[in-house]
PDB file of C-alpha atoms in Angstrom:
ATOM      1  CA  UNK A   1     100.890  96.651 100.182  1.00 74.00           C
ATOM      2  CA  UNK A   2     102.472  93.789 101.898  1.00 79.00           C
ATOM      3  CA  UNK A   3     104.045  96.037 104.390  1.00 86.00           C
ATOM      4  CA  UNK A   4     100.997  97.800 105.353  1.00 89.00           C
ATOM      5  CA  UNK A   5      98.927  94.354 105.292  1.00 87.00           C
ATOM      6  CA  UNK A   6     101.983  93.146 108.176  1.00 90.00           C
ATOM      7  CA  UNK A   7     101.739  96.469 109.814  1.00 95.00           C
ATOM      8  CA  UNK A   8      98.313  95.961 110.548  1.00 95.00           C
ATOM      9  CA  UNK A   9      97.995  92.649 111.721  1.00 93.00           C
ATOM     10  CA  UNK A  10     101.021  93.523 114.172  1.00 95.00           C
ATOM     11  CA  UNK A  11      98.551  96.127 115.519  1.00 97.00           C
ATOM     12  CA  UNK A  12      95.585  94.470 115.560  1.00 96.00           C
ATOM     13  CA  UNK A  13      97.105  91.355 117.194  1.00 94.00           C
ATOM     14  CA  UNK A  14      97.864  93.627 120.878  1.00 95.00           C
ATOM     15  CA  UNK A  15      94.467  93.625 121.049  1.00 95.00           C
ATOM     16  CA  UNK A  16      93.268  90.214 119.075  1.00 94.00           C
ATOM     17  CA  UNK A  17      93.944  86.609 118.593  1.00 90.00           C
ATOM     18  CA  UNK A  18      94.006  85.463 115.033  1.00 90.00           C
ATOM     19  CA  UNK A  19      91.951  82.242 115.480  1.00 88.00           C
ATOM     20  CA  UNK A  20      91.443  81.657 111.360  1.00 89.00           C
ATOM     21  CA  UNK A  21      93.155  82.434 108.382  1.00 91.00           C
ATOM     22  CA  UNK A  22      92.191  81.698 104.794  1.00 90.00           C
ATOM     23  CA  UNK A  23      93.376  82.627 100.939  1.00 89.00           C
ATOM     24  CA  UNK A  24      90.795  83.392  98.661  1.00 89.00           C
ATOM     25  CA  UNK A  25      91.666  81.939  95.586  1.00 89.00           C
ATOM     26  CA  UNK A  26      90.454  85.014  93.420  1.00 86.00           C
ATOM     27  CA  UNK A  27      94.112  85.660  92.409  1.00 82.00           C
ATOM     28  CA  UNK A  28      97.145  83.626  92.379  1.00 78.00           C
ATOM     29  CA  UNK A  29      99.726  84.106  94.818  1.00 80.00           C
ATOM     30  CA  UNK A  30     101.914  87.244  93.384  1.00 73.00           C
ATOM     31  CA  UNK A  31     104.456  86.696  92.010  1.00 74.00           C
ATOM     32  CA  UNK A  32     106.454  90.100  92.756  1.00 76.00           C
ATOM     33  CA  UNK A  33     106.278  89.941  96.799  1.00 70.00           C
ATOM     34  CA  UNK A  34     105.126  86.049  97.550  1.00 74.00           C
ATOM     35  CA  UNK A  35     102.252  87.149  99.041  1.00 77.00           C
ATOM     36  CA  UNK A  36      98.407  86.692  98.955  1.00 79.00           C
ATOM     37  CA  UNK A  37      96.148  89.027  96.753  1.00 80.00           C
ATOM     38  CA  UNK A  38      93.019  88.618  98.585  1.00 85.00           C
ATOM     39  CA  UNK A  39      93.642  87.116 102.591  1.00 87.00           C
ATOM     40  CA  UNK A  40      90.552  86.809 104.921  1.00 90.00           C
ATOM     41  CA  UNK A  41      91.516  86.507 108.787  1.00 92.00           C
ATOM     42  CA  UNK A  42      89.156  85.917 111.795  1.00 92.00           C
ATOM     43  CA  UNK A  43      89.893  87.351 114.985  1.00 92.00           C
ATOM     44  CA  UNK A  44      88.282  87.614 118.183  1.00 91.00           C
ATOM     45  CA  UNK A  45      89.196  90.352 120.965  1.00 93.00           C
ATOM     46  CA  UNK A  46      92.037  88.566 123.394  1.00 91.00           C
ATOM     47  CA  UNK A  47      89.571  89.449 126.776  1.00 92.00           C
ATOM     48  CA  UNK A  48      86.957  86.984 125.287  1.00 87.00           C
ATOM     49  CA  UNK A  49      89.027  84.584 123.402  1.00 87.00           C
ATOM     50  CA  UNK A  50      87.689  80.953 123.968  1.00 83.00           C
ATOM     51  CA  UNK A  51      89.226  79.246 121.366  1.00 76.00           C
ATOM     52  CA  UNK A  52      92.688  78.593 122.750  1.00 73.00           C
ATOM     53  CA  UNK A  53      93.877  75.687 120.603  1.00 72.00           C
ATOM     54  CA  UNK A  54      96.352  73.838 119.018  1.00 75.00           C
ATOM     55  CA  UNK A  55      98.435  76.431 116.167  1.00 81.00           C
ATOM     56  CA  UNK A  56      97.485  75.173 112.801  1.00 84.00           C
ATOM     57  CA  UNK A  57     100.706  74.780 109.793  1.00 86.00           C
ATOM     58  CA  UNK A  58      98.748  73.774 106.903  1.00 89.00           C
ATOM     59  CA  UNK A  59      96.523  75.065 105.084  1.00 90.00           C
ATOM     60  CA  UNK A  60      93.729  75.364 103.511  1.00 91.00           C
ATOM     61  CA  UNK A  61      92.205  73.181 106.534  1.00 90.00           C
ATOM     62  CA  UNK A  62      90.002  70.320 104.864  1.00 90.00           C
ATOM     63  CA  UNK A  63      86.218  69.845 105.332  1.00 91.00           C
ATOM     64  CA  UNK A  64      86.726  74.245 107.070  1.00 91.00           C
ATOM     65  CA  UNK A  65      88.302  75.925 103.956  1.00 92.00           C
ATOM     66  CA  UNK A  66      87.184  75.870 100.410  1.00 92.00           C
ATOM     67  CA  UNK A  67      87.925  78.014  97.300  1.00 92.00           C
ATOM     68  CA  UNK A  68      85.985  80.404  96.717  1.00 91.00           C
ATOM     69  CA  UNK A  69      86.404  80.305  92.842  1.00 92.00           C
ATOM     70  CA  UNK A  70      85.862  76.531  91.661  1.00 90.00           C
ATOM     71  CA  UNK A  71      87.523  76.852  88.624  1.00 92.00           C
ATOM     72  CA  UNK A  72      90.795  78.535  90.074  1.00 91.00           C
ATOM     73  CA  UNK A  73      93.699  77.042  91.387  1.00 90.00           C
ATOM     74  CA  UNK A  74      93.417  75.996  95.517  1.00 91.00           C
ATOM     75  CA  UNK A  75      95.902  78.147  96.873  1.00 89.00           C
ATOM     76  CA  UNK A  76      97.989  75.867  99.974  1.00 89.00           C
ATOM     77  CA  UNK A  77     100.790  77.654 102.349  1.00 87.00           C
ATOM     78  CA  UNK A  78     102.169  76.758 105.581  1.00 88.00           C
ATOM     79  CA  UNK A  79     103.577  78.341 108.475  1.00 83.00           C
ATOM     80  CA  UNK A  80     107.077  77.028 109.510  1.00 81.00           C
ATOM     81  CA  UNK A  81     107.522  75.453 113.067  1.00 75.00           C
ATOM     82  CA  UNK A  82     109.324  77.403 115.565  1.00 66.00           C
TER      83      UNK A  82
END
């Protein structure tokens, strides 16, 4: 489903900013494609985005982000610089 998952986004961003992104920790990263089980993204239409900020590598982004299973492993990734 990675595919899809990148398919959509690609859509969804002509029309939206992503202004969040965070891994639920429900399921370790898999394994087979490298990718996230469960992903949660925030967007907000690009006609009424006000949060034009700095881009964010790291995550998850303390004191904003926490796991949403305790006893599970906190899932960290990063986006590479351009």
């Amino acid at each position: 489903n990675k595919k899809k998952f990148e398919n959509s986004v690609k859509k969804l961003q002509t029309k939206f900013d992503i202004v969040h992104i965070h891994v639920n920790n429900y399921k370790p990263i898999s394994v087979k494609d490298d990718f996230f089980d469960v992903v949660e993204l925030t967007l907000v239409n690009k006609i009424n985005n006000k949060f034009k900020s700095k881009f964010r590598y790291n995550f998850p982004i303390k004191n904003l982000d926490f796991d949403c299973f305790p006893n599970h492993k906190t899932i960290k990734f990063s986006f590479a610089k351009k």
